[in-house]
Short mmCIF file of C-alpha atoms in Angstrom, two decimals:
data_model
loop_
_atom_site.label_atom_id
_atom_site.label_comp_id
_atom_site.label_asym_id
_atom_site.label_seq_id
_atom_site.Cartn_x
_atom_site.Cartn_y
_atom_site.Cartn_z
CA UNK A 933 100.67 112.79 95.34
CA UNK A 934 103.50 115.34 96.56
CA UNK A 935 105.13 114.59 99.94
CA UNK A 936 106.66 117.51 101.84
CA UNK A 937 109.97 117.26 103.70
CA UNK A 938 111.31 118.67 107.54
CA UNK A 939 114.90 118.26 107.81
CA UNK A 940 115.41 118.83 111.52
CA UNK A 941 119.00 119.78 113.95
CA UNK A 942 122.07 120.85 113.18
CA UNK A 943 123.89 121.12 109.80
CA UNK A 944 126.81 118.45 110.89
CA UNK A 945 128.36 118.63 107.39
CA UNK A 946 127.47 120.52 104.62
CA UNK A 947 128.42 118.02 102.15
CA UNK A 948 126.20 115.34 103.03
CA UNK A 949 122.95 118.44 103.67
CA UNK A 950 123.71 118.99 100.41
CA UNK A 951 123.74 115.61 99.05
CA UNK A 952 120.62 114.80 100.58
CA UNK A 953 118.85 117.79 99.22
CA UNK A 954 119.75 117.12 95.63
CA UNK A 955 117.45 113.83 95.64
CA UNK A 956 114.91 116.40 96.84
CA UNK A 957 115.16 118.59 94.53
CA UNK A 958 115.34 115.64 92.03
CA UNK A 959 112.00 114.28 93.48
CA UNK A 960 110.69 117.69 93.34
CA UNK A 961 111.44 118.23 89.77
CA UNK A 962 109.43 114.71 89.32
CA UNK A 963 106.74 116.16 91.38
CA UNK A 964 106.98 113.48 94.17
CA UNK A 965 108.03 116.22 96.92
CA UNK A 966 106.42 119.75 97.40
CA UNK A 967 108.32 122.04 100.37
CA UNK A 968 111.15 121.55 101.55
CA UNK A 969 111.79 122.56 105.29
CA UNK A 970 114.87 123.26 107.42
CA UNK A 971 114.01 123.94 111.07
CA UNK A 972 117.96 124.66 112.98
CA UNK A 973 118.88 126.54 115.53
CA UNK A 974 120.07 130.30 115.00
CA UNK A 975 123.24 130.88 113.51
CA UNK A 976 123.98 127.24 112.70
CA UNK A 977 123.29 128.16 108.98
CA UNK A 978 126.08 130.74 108.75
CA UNK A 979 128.55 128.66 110.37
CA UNK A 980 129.15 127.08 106.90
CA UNK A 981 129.92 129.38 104.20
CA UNK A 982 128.00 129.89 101.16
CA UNK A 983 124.97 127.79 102.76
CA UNK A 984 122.26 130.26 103.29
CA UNK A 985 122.74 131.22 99.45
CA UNK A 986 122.41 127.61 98.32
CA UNK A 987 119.72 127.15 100.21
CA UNK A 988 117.59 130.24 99.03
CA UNK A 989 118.88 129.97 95.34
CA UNK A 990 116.99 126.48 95.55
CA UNK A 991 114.06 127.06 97.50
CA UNK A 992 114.55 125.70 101.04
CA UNK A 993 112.51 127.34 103.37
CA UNK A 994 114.30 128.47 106.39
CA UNK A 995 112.93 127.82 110.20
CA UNK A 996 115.66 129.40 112.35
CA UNK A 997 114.83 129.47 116.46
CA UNK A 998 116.79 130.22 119.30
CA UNK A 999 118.20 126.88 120.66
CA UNK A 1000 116.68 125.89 124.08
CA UNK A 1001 119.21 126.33 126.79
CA UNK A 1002 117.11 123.85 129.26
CA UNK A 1003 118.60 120.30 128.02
CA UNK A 1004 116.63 117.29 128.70
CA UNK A 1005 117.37 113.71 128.89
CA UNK A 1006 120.92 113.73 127.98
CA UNK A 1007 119.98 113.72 124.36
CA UNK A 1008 118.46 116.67 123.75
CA UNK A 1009 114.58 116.20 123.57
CA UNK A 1010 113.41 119.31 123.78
CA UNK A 1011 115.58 120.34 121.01
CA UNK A 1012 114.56 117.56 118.88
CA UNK A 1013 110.92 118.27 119.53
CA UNK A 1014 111.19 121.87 119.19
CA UNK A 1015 112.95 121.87 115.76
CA UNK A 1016 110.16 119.27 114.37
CA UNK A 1017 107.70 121.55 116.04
CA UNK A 1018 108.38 124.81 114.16
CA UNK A 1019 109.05 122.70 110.74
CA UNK A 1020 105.56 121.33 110.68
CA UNK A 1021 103.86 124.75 111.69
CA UNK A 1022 105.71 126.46 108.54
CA UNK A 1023 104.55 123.77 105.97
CA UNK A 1024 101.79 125.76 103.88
CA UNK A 1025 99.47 122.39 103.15
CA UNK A 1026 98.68 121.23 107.11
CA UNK A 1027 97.25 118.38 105.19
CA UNK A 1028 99.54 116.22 103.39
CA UNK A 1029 102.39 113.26 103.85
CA UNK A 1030 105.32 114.70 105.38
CA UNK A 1031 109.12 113.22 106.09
CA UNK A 1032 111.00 114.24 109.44
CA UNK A 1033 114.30 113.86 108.76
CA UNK A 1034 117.60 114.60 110.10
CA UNK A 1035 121.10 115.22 108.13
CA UNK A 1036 122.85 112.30 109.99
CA UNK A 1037 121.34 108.94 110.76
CA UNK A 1038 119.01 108.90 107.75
CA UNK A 1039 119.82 107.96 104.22
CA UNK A 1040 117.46 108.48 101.09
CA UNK A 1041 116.92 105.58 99.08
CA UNK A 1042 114.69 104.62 95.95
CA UNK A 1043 112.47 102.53 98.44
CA UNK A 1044 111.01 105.68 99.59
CA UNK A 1045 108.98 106.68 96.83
CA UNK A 1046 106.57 103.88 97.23
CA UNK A 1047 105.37 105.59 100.41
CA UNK A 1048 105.41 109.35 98.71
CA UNK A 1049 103.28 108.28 96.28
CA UNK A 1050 100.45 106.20 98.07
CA UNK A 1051 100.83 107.38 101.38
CA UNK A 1052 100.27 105.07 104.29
CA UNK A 1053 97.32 102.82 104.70
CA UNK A 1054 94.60 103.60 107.48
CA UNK A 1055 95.53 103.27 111.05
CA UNK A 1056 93.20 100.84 113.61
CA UNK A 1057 92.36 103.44 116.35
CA UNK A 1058 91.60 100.75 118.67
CA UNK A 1059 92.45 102.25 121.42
CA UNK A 1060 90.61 105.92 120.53
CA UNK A 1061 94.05 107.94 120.24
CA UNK A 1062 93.38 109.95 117.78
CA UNK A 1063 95.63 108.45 114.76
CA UNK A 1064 94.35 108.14 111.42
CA UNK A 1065 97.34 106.99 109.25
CA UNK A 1066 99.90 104.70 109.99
CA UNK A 1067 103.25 106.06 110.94
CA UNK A 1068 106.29 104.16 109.14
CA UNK A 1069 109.87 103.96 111.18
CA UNK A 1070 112.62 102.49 109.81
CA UNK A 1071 112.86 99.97 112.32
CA UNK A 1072 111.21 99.35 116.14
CA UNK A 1073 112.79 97.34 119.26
CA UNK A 1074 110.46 94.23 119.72
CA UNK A 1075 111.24 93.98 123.99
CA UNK A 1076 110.68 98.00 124.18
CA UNK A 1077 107.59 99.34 124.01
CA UNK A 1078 107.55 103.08 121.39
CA UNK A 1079 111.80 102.44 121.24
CA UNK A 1080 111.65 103.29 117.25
CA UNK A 1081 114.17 104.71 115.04
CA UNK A 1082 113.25 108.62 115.20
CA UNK A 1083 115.79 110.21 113.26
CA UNK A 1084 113.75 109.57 110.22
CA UNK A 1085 110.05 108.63 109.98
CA UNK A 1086 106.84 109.27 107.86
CA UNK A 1087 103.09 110.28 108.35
CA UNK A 1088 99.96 112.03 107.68
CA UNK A 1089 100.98 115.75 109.29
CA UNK A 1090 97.89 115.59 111.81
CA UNK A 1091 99.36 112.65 112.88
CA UNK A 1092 103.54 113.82 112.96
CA UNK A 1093 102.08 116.57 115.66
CA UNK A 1094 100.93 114.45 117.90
CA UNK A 1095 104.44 112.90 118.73
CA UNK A 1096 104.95 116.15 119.70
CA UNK A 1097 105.75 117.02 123.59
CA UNK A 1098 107.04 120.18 124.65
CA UNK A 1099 106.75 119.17 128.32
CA UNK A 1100 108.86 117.74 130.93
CA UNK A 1101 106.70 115.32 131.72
CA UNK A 1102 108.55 111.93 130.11
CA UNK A 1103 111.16 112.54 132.51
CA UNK A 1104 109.22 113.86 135.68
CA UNK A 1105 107.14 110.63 135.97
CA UNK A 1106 108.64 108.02 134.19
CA UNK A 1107 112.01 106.45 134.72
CA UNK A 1108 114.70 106.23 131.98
CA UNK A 1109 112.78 106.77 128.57
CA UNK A 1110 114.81 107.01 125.67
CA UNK A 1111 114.25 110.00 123.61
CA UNK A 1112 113.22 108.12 120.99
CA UNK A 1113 110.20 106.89 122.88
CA UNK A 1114 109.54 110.11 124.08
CA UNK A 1115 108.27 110.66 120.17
CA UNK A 1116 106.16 107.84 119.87
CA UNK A 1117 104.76 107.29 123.27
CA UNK A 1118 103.50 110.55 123.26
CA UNK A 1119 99.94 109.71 121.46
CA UNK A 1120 99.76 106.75 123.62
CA UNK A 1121 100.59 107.93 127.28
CA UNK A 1122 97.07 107.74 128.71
CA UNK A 1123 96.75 104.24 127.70
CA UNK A 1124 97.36 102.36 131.61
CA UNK A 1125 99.15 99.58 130.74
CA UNK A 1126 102.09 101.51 128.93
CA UNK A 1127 101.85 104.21 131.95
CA UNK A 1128 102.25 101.35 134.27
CA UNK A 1129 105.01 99.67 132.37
CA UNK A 1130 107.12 103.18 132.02
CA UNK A 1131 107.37 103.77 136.24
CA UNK A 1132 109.96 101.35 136.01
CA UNK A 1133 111.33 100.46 131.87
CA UNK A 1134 113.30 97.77 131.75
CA UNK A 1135 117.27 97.77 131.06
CA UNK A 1136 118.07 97.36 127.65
CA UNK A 1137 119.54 94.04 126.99
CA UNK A 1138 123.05 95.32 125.56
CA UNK A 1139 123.58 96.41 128.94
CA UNK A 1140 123.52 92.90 130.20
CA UNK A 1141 124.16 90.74 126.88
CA UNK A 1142 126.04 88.42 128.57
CA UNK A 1143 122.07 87.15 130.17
CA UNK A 1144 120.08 87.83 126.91
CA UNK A 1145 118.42 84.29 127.01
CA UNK A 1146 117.46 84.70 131.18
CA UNK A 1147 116.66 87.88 130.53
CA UNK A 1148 114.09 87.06 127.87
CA UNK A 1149 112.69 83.68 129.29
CA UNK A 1150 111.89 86.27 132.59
CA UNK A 1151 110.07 88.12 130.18
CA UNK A 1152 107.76 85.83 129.09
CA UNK A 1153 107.27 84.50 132.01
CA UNK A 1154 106.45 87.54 133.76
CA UNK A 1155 102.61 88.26 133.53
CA UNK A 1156 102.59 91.94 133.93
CA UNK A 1157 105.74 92.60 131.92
CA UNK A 1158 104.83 90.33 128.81
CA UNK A 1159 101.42 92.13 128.73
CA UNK A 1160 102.99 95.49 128.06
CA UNK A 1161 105.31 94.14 125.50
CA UNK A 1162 102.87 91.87 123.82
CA UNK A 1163 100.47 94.91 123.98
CA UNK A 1164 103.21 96.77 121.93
CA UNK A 1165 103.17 94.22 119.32
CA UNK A 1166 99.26 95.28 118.69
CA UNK A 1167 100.07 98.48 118.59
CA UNK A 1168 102.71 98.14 115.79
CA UNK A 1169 100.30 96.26 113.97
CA UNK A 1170 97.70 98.50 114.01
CA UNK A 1171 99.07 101.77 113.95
CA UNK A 1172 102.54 101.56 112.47
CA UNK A 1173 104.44 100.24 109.50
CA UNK A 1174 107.83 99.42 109.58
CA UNK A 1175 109.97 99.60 106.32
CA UNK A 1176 109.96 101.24 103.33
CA UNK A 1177 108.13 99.89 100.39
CA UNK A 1178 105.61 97.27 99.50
CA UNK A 1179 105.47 94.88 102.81
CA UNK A 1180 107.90 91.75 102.46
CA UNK A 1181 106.49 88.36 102.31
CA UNK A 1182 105.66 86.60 106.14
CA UNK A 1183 107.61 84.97 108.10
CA UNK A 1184 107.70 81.46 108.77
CA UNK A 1185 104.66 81.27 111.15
CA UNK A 1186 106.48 80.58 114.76
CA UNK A 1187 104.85 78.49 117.63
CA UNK A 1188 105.72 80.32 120.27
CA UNK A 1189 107.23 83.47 121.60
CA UNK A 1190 110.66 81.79 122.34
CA UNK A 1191 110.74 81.20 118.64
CA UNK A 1192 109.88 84.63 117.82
CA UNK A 1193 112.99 85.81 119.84
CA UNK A 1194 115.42 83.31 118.26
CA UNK A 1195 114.32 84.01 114.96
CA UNK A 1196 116.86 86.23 112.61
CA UNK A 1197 115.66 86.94 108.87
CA UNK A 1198 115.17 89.42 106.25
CA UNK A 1199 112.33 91.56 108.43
CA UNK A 1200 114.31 90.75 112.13
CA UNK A 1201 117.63 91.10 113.31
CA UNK A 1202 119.45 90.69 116.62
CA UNK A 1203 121.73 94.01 116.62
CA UNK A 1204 125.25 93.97 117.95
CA UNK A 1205 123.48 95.01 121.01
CA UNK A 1206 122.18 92.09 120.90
CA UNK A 1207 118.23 93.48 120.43
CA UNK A 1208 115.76 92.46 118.66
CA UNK A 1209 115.06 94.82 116.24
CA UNK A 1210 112.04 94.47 113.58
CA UNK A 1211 113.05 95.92 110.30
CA UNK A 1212 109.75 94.92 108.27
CA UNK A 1213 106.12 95.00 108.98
CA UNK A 1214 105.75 91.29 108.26
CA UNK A 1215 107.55 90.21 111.55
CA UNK A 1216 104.84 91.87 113.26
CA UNK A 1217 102.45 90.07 111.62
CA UNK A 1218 103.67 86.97 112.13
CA UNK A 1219 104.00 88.23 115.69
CA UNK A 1220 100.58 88.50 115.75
CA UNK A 1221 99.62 85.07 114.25
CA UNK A 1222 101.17 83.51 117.57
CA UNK A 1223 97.70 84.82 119.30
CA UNK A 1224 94.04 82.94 118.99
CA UNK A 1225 91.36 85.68 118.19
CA UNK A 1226 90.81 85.52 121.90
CA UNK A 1227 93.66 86.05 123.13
CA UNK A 1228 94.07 88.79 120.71
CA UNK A 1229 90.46 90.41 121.72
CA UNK A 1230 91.84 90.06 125.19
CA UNK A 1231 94.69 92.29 124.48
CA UNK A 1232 93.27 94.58 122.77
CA UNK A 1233 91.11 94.99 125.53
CA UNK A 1234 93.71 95.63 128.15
CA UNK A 1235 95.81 98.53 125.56
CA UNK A 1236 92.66 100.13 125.20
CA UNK A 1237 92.19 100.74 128.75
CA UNK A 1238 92.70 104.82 129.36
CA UNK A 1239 90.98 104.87 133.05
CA UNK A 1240 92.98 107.02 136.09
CA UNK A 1241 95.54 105.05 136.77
CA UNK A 1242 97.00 105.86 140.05
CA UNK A 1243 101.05 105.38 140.38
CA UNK A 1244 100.01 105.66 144.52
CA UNK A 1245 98.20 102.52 144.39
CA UNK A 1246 100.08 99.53 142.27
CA UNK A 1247 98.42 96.21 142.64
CA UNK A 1248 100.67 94.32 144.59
CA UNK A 1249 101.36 91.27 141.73
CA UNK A 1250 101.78 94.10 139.34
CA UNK A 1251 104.12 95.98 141.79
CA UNK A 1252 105.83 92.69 142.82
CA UNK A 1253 106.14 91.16 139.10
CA UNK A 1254 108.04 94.59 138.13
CA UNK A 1255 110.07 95.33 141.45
CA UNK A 1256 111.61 91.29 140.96
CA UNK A 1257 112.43 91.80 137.74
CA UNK A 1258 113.94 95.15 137.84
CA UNK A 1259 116.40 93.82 141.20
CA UNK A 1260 117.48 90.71 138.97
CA UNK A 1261 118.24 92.38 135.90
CA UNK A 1262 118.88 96.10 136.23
CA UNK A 1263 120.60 98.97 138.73
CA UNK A 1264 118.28 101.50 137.84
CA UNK A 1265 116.51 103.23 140.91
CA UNK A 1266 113.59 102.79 142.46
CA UNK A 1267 109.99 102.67 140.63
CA UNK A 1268 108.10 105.95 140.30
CA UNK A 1269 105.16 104.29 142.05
CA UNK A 1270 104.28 102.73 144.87
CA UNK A 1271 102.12 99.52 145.87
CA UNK A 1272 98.78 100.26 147.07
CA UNK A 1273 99.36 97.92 150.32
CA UNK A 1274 102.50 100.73 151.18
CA UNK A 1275 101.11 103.52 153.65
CA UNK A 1276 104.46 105.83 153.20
CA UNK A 1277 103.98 107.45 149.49
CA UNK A 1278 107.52 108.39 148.66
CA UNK A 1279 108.34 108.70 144.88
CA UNK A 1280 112.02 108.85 144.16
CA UNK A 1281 112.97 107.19 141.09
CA UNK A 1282 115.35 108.29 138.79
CA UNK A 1283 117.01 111.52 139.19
CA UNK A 1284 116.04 114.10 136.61
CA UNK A 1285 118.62 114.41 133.68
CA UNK A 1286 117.93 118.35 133.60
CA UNK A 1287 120.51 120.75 133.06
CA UNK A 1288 120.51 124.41 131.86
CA UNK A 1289 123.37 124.96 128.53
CA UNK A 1290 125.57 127.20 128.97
CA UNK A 1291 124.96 127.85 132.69
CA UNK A 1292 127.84 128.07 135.18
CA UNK A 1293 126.54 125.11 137.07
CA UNK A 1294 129.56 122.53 137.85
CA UNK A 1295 126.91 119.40 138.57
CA UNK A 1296 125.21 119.74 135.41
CA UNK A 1297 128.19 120.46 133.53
CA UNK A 1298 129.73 117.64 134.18
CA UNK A 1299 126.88 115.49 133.70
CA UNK A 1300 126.88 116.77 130.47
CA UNK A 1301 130.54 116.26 129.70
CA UNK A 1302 130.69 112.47 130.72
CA UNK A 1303 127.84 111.80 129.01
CA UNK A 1304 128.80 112.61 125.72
CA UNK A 1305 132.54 111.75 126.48
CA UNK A 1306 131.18 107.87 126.89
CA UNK A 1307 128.76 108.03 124.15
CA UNK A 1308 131.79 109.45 121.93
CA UNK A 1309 134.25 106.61 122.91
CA UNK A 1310 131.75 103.72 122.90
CA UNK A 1311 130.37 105.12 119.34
CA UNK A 1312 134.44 105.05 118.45
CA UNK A 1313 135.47 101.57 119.57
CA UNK A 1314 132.35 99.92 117.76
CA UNK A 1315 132.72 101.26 114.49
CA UNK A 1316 136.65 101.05 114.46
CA UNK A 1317 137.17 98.06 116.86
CA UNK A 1318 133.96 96.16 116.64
CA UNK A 1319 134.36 96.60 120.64
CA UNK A 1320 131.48 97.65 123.31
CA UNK A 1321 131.55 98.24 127.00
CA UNK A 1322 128.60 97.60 129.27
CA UNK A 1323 128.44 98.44 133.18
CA UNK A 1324 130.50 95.85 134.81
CA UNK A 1325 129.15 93.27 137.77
CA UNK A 1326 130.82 95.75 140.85
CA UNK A 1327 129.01 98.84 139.50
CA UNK A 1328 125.53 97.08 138.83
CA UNK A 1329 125.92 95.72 142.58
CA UNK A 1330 126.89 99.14 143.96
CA UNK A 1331 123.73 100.85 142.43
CA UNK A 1332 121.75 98.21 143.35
CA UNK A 1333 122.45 98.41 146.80
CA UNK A 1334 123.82 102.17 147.61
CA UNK A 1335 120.80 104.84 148.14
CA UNK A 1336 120.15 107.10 145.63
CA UNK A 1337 121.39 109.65 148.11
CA UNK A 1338 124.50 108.17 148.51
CA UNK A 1339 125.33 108.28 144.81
CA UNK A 1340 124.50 111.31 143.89
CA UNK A 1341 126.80 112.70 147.06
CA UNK A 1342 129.66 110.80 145.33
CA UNK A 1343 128.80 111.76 141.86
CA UNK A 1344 129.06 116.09 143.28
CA UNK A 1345 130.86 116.21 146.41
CA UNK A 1346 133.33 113.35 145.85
CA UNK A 1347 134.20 114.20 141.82
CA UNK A 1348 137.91 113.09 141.76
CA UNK A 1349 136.68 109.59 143.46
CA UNK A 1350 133.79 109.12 140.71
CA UNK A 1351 135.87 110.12 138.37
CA UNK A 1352 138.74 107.32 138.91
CA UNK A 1353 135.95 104.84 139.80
CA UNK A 1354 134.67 105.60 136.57
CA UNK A 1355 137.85 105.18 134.51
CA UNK A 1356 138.79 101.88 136.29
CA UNK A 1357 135.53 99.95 137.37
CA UNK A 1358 132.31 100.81 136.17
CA UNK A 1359 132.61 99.42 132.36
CA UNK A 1360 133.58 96.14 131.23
CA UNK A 1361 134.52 95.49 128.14
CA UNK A 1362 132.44 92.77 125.75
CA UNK A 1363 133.90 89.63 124.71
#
């Protein structure tokens, strides 16, 4: 069986493109790979000399498209989902085993060619989405439901295009999903209990590592947010596989959750971030082993669940177990839903991360600028410094009790306050 490849983005550096395309071209030679696919943005290609020529000479098929100019999310997910748009649509065999790649973030390794020969094993469509192979990712978050490594993945090309969402929708009614999720969500967002779970996300824990262990015994204590979570376990066991290669021998079978989140091995890690992050498709089923077949049936049950869910209406338990969880833990806004026993239907949420490139629009702009200024820095100081910041106790109390109103009048109207406020206040750095 021949695989075909989509390299996806921007060039970054030639060297390593180049790199990575010789163990294509290797595994083409072999006949484990069939086209090869860069989908970038025009004119990226000529910005490195001699490129375009090594690229023809060898057989690379070229996707160029204008690069949006409407930027969502901070991280560019319309770009991302464009550029893996356009690279599956110029694949000649629309039915075949395809890998999404990316020049950065995603190595090649030997491990790989289990998958290109024998493809991924059937998919459980329990839930009636539509997905008949599994899809592998290099790794998943076990607390956050579709949070999976995207800059590299695998799967059956009918399946790849339905990750794909050209909308604005993950970031009109949902609060605070990661691009990432934005992918792999996408098959899945009429399913209620995910819908439910996404008006409000929870905060990741590496922005509050110092309460990892109350954060997670909240969890699973918490009825309506351990449901979505657990339900996420079923469907990484049924529709996913995580790692390369032949699946690695179980776990140790654990007795409870609590173990489950303690444990660290050879198939799940706790991250600097201190996450949980499965890295092999045996944690998950060993995940799964926790549950009697009733329980399990029971689950299943719930994730499977596509009725109208209305965001206008929240049972009050569901509304209440969400609402007390996300004022202990987190200083993100306000839910994108409202409890059904509420007459005044107000939905304010997070503020939409939207901003046009290149526009002369000073809010957006500047957005744009800290954004990637932090990221920059904080990417710096861990790989140099083993050092991390997270949002210090004053600025998680002053967005959990100023109106979103308030802030966003300091963040445009007051910009040389917010800007010393954030220099000398709203990080902490990690111990």
């Amino acid at each position: 069986m021949a695989i075909s490849v989509v390299i996806c983005g921007l060039v970054r550096s030639q060297e390593k493109l180049l790199t990575k395309l010789q163990n294509y071209f290797d595994w083409r030679e072999q006949g484990r790979v069939d086209e090869i696919v860069y989908s970038t943005w025009i004119g990226e290609i000529d910005s490195y000399s001699g490129l375009r020529k090594i690229l023809e000479t060898k057989n690379v098929k070229m996707i160029e498209v204008e690069e949006p100019r409407l930027v969502l999310k901070g991280g560019h997910q319309l770009h991302q989902m464009l550029a893996f748009y356009y690279g599956l649509s110029a694949l000649k065999n629309q039915d075949q085993f395809v890998l999404k790649t990316r020049v950065d973030l995603a190595d090649n390794h030997a491990s790989m060619l289990h998958e290109f020969e024998f493809g991924t094993s059937e998919a459980n469509d329990f839930a009636g989405v539509g997905i008949k192979k599994r899809i592998l990712v290099e790794y998943a978050q076990m607390l956050y439901p579709f949070l999976c490594g995207d800059a590299q993945f695998f799967g059956h090309i009918n399946d790849l295009k339905k990750l794909v969402n050209l909308s604005a929708e993950m970031e009109l009614l949902y609060n605070r999903l990661a691009v990432e999720q934005t992918f792999f969500f996408n098959p899945f967002k009429e399913l209620a209990l995910f819908k439910q779970h996404f008006y409000w996300n929870l905060p990741h824990i590496s922005e509050i590592s110092d309460r990892r262990n109350e954060q997670i015994a909240d969890v699973i204590t918490n009825e309506s947010i351990v449901r979505a979570i657990q339900g996420w376990w079923f469907i990484l066991d049924n529709y996913f596989k995580i790692g390369w290669g032949p699946t690695l021998p179980d776990t140790i079978p654990f007795t409870s959750i609590q173990d489950a989140f303690k444990y660290k091995g050879h198939d799940k890690l706790i991250g600097d971030d201190f996450s949980d992050v499965i890295v092999n498709q045996s944690f998950v089923t060993s995940l799964i082993g926790l549950f009697t077949e009733e329980e399990a049936n029971s689950i299943l049950e719930d994730v499977s669940n596509n009725e109208n869910y209305n965001m206008l209406a929240i049972p009050k338990n569901v509304f209440n177990d969400y609402q007390g969880f996300l004022k202990k833990f987190s200083d993100l806004p306000a839910a994108k839903a409202v409890c059904c026993q509420n007459n005044r239907l107000i939905i304010s949420g997070a503020t939409q991360h939207f901003f046009v490139k290149d526009e002369n629009d000073s809010a957006s702009k500047r957005y744009h600028e800290q954004i990637t200024a932090l990221r920059r820095e904080n990417e710096i100081l861990r790989k140099t410094q083993n050092i991390n910041f997270s949002n210090s106790l004053i600025h998680r109390v002053l967005n959990r009790h100023l109106s979103r109103k308030t802030i966003d009048f300091l963040k445009y109207k007051c910009p040389q306050l917010t800007d010393f406020y954030a220099r000398h206040f709203m990080r902490k750095r990690e111990k």
